[in-house]
Amino acid sequence: MSRTRWRLGLSATALLVAAGTVPSPAHAEDVTDYAITVAPGARGATIDDTMYGVFFEDINQAADGGLYAELVQNRSFEYSTADNASYTPLTSWTVDGTARVVDDGGRLNERNRSYLDLGAGSSVTNAGYNTGVPVETGKKYDFSVWARADAGTTLTVSLQDSDGTLATARKVDVTKSGWTRYRATLTATRTSSDGRLTVASSAAAALDMVSLFPRDTYRGEPNGLRKDLAERIAALHPGFVRFPGGCLVNTGSMEDYSEASGYQRKRSYQWKDTIGPVETRATNANFWGYNQSYGLGYYEYFRLAEDIGAMPLPVVPALVTGCGQNRAVVDEALLKRHIQDTLDLIEFANGPANSTWGKVRARMGHPEPFHLTHIEVGNEENLPNEFFARFKEFRAAVQAKHPDIQVISNSGPDDSGTTFDTAWQLNRDAKVDMVDEHYYNSPQWFLQNNDRYDSYDRNGPKVFLGEYASQGNTFKNGLTEAAFMTGLERNADVVKLASYAPLFANEDYVQWRPDLIWFNNHASWNSANYEVQKLFMNNVGDRVVPSTATGTPSLLAPITGAVGLSTWATTAAYDDVRVTDADGRELLTDDFSSGASKWTHTGGGSWSVQDGQYVQTDVNAENTMVSAGDPSWHDYDLKVKATKKAGKEGFLVAFGVKDTGNYYWWNIGGWNNTRTAVEQAVDGGKSTLISTAGSVETGRAYDVDVKVRGRQVTLYLDGQEWGSFRDDKPAEPFRQVVTEDRKTGELIVKVVNAQDSAARTAVDLGRAEVASKARVTTLAAAPDAVNSETSTPVAPVRSTFGGVAGKFTYTFPANSVTLLRIRQR
């Protein structure tokens, strides 16, 4: 197909056909925009049933207040300033009368450190999560509490909202002076999402573990999961569930929760803290800034995986912290303990019911094993050598005792850079089975990198893409992820597992976005990204059918844009800015001796001229961009002096600045002053183009020099070349992959058209004999469409296409993901 014909087709014919204003030509294949050629007889990669899965991390209140169905917040009065500076032991509770939280020898048990001392004639009321405790008319809610009262007392348990009673109150007689669990059931008489649970006592009493659970949990299990959220996971038909983190695994102390360690709250997630009766499980300060009760623990994760037919894939600490902490724990005894904990975890999952840890599992209600086959050590460690030294000890111990368990390593927090390269080399040299890659990048990056795994060594370690997402929840983000996923499937011999991340976000407690499933205390909804994941995960196929497609001509202009200065959680000073064109002619010069009138402040922070320098003085502000110059500038040199004054990071020098969401910046001393990288922002989403380890000194002036020539950029720090890159990879909007479902005999054609024009496409199925009709599923919406609780513009539409033959033409709508299931005869 000639480029001239493509341009004519796209600009005229395709638009008219999409609008239905012209009839199809007699020889439609002669004026198509694209062509897909399929070779059904050729041998393609086998796709494992576990190809796509989900990753659950307790972020955005995904567990407590989310998937874990408990409706009472801070049920055991364990909240602490260690979890969040705003917390107290009575957070989410209000007191009428007298009540105090006590931490003494009268506690329920050693791990449940605090309890409530409630005065006679007093009551406490819990506000739940979000707007309150949600209830539905006619449904039952199981109340329980651990209580003791030396003289006996009667507890009155009630539910109400601002409009009045939500359930008939229940009375519970506390008859024992020792800790005992008491229960009652409330039946909702009205529906409300603003409820409050009140417990009143006629006499003095001690209370702990005040709980209210909906009877209607997922699969009706006690201490169970919120039904609608678990059902949304199950609807994806995931091949695996990765848990529990994420940053929860490799941050904080690696000590246990005991008297010997001082009951440390800021700990890594350790599985033994999370099993057994819920009242005996430890509490923890969640890395993301709230409390983690561990009511949802390892046993519940294993049950969830089993219930939805997925492979469990736990992650254990490697004793190297990450997520900005970046510290290797040097304690041989502690390392050996964690290695033994990992062996014990395998026994808990797979051991017979009479083994030490299999017996614990059986007592919890599951005598049969969970059939664990994979385990991951570590998460995004930014110290690859230190991590790998410890990883090898974990792997050796596991392989010696459980040679059938596959031990997964990782490659750090980014898709490229020094850490990534070092980690991958270590993994290759040690012949690791599988390496976990993580990256969160711009939509453009996902369009540009469909071929990422085409060149990976087919005989090297396999890839587990454990965390990835385009930076946003619009349909455009889902489209670009879909385009990338066609490349994952095409390379199914290398990419064996893949999971979007994160899985959940409670709309009122968001630490990270984008997220797959959104919810509040009474409703949940699928993001546009979820609909893409579901379409692919429910239609994977068993093998790749080799196919090719024509592409979109790339017309790349030079990098253009103004220049900028910025900071991130740091104060910095800039001076002697000079921009010259390729011939040395001056475009901008500013020594700030006459103020900063040439600069426009578009970010946060506080800028002022001080002692002849342009200074950003807010040490907490992020992305404080100021810019100057002409957005049409190209082929120029930018020079500036930059000095870090205080804060966590270094400084940022921007170029190619088009607007607040589109620019490049050289992030010198970023990521808590551990890395230096060039990032590109496209429509607000950033991707790393080049990266190395490095930091900057406070108070030292650095000479920064950026040379832009066409699409080539070279960067100098203090006169020495730091690095260079060429940004000329096309962002291909038209992608496809073909797989075969052996059970049904269908060819599954998945096509992504991530552009504003319809794509009329000639499809050649080779010599395949096929039925004349195809089952079609289409996701099509405006690029900026976002699903919400009340509106779901991104939703699948199912139809039938009756024009299938060995060769046929199909018009894929603008901004769409289309699935054609074509039965072979």
Tab-separated table of N, CA and C in Angstrom, residues 648-703:
chain	number	residue	atom	x	y	z
A	648	LYS	N	14.254	17.237	49.686
A	648	LYS	CA	14.457	15.805	49.439
A	648	LYS	C	15.186	15.511	48.132
A	649	GLU	N	15.043	16.399	47.137
A	649	GLU	CA	15.517	16.045	45.806
A	649	GLU	C	16.483	17.096	45.279
A	650	GLY	N	16.653	17.156	43.943
A	650	GLY	CA	17.577	18.088	43.333
A	650	GLY	C	16.855	19.207	42.630
A	651	PHE	N	16.985	19.252	41.305
A	651	PHE	CA	16.328	20.321	40.549
A	651	PHE	C	15.973	19.798	39.165
A	652	LEU	N	15.094	20.543	38.483
A	652	LEU	CA	14.546	20.127	37.197
A	652	LEU	C	14.733	21.249	36.183
A	653	VAL	N	15.291	20.899	35.026
A	653	VAL	CA	15.483	21.848	33.934
A	653	VAL	C	14.696	21.328	32.740
A	654	ALA	N	13.763	22.149	32.245
A	654	ALA	CA	12.832	21.695	31.215
A	654	ALA	C	13.176	22.294	29.854
A	655	PHE	N	12.824	21.545	28.805
A	655	PHE	CA	12.988	21.999	27.430
A	655	PHE	C	11.868	21.378	26.610
A	656	GLY	N	11.689	21.873	25.393
A	656	GLY	CA	10.564	21.384	24.591
A	656	GLY	C	9.237	21.611	25.282
A	657	VAL	N	9.107	22.742	26.015
A	657	VAL	CA	7.897	23.016	26.798
A	657	VAL	C	6.825	23.598	25.878
A	658	LYS	N	5.753	22.844	25.697
A	658	LYS	CA	4.633	23.316	24.878
A	658	LYS	C	3.517	23.891	25.746
A	659	ASP	N	3.219	23.203	26.839
A	659	ASP	CA	2.222	23.690	27.793
A	659	ASP	C	2.440	22.925	29.083
A	660	THR	N	1.501	23.053	30.029
A	660	THR	CA	1.706	22.468	31.353
A	660	THR	C	1.732	20.942	31.350
A	661	GLY	N	1.197	20.316	30.310
A	661	GLY	CA	1.181	18.855	30.282
A	661	GLY	C	2.102	18.233	29.254
A	662	ASN	N	2.827	19.063	28.476
A	662	ASN	CA	3.654	18.546	27.395
A	662	ASN	C	5.031	19.218	27.421
A	663	TYR	N	6.026	18.456	27.802
A	663	TYR	CA	7.378	19.000	27.929
A	663	TYR	C	8.348	17.836	28.165
A	664	TYR	N	9.639	18.141	28.134
A	664	TYR	CA	10.691	17.257	28.616
A	664	TYR	C	11.328	17.961	29.816
A	665	TRP	N	11.785	17.194	30.795
A	665	TRP	CA	12.644	17.811	31.799
A	665	TRP	C	13.737	16.853	32.232
A	666	TRP	N	14.866	17.506	32.549
A	666	TRP	CA	16.014	16.770	33.074
A	666	TRP	C	15.897	16.814	34.586
A	667	ASN	N	15.566	15.679	35.178
A	667	ASN	CA	15.314	15.549	36.610
A	667	ASN	C	16.629	15.136	37.277
A	668	ILE	N	17.351	16.110	37.785
A	668	ILE	CA	18.696	15.885	38.318
A	668	ILE	C	18.605	15.724	39.838
A	669	GLY	N	18.858	14.514	40.323
A	669	GLY	CA	18.723	14.233	41.751
A	669	GLY	C	17.298	13.965	42.167
A	670	GLY	N	16.531	13.308	41.313
A	670	GLY	CA	15.142	12.981	41.636
A	670	GLY	C	15.029	11.708	42.465
A	671	TRP	N	13.787	11.319	42.752
A	671	TRP	CA	13.512	10.084	43.484
A	671	TRP	C	14.294	10.061	44.800
A	672	ASN	N	14.029	11.100	45.598
A	672	ASN	CA	14.715	11.261	46.891
A	672	ASN	C	16.222	11.363	46.723
A	673	ASN	N	16.640	12.058	45.673
A	673	ASN	CA	18.052	12.335	45.401
A	673	ASN	C	18.855	11.053	45.186
A	674	THR	N	18.252	10.106	44.460
A	674	THR	CA	18.952	8.842	44.171
A	674	THR	C	19.165	8.605	42.683
A	675	ARG	N	18.413	9.332	41.820
A	675	ARG	CA	18.504	9.070	40.390
A	675	ARG	C	18.433	10.371	39.612
A	676	THR	N	19.041	10.353	38.430
A	676	THR	CA	18.941	11.460	37.489
A	676	THR	C	18.407	10.903	36.186
A	677	ALA	N	17.409	11.570	35.609
A	677	ALA	CA	16.741	11.017	34.435
A	677	ALA	C	16.148	12.131	33.592
A	678	VAL	N	15.914	11.823	32.325
A	678	VAL	CA	15.107	12.675	31.472
A	678	VAL	C	13.723	12.057	31.376
A	679	GLU	N	12.708	12.862	31.672
A	679	GLU	CA	11.334	12.405	31.576
A	679	GLU	C	10.612	13.221	30.512
A	680	GLN	N	9.711	12.572	29.821
A	680	GLN	CA	8.876	13.259	28.838
A	680	GLN	C	7.437	13.234	29.324
A	681	ALA	N	6.806	14.408	29.341
A	681	ALA	CA	5.395	14.502	29.693
A	681	ALA	C	4.581	14.707	28.420
A	682	VAL	N	3.579	13.863	28.244
A	682	VAL	CA	2.665	13.983	27.114
A	682	VAL	C	1.251	13.960	27.683
A	683	ASP	N	0.526	15.053	27.491
A	683	ASP	CA	-0.829	15.187	28.038
A	683	ASP	C	-0.851	14.877	29.533
A	684	GLY	N	0.195	15.282	30.239
A	684	GLY	CA	0.254	15.119	31.690
A	684	GLY	C	0.871	13.828	32.172
A	685	GLY	N	0.993	12.816	31.304
A	685	GLY	CA	1.580	11.544	31.697
A	685	GLY	C	3.065	11.519	31.384
A	686	LYS	N	3.884	11.094	32.360
A	686	LYS	CA	5.334	11.125	32.179
A	686	LYS	C	5.913	9.736	31.933
A	687	SER	N	6.971	9.694	31.105
A	687	SER	CA	7.735	8.480	30.858
A	687	SER	C	9.213	8.811	30.969
A	688	THR	N	9.989	7.851	31.442
A	688	THR	CA	11.434	8.031	31.560
A	688	THR	C	12.105	7.619	30.259
A	689	LEU	N	12.926	8.508	29.706
A	689	LEU	CA	13.610	8.233	28.443
A	689	LEU	C	15.034	7.747	28.652
A	690	ILE	N	15.705	8.246	29.691
A	690	ILE	CA	17.069	7.840	29.991
A	690	ILE	C	17.287	8.090	31.468
A	691	SER	N	18.027	7.195	32.156
A	691	SER	CA	18.127	7.290	33.601
A	691	SER	C	19.430	6.674	34.091
A	692	THR	N	20.035	7.281	35.131
A	692	THR	CA	21.177	6.696	35.824
A	692	THR	C	21.055	6.999	37.308
A	693	ALA	N	21.776	6.239	38.122
A	693	ALA	CA	21.853	6.555	39.540
A	693	ALA	C	22.645	7.847	39.708
A	694	GLY	N	22.296	8.643	40.705
A	694	GLY	CA	23.041	9.876	40.924
A	694	GLY	C	22.334	10.795	41.895
A	695	SER	N	23.117	11.674	42.531
A	695	SER	CA	22.561	12.625	43.487
A	695	SER	C	23.251	13.971	43.304
A	696	VAL	N	22.715	15.002	43.935
A	696	VAL	CA	23.318	16.329	43.878
A	696	VAL	C	23.627	16.798	45.300
A	697	GLU	N	24.612	17.675	45.416
A	697	GLU	CA	25.010	18.212	46.711
A	697	GLU	C	24.243	19.505	46.993
A	698	THR	N	23.825	19.649	48.219
A	698	THR	CA	23.174	20.890	48.636
A	698	THR	C	24.206	22.019	48.671
A	699	GLY	N	23.808	23.176	48.114
A	699	GLY	CA	24.657	24.349	48.160
A	699	GLY	C	25.681	24.463	47.047
A	700	ARG	N	25.798	23.444	46.219
A	700	ARG	CA	26.768	23.481	45.125
A	700	ARG	C	26.088	23.928	43.840
A	701	ALA	N	26.713	24.863	43.115
A	701	ALA	CA	26.169	25.327	41.840
A	701	ALA	C	26.614	24.391	40.723
A	702	TYR	N	25.639	23.910	39.938
A	702	TYR	CA	25.910	23.011	38.821
A	702	TYR	C	25.663	23.745	37.501
A	703	ASP	N	26.536	23.509	36.530
A	703	ASP	CA	26.336	24.025	35.180
A	703	ASP	C	25.565	22.992	34.375
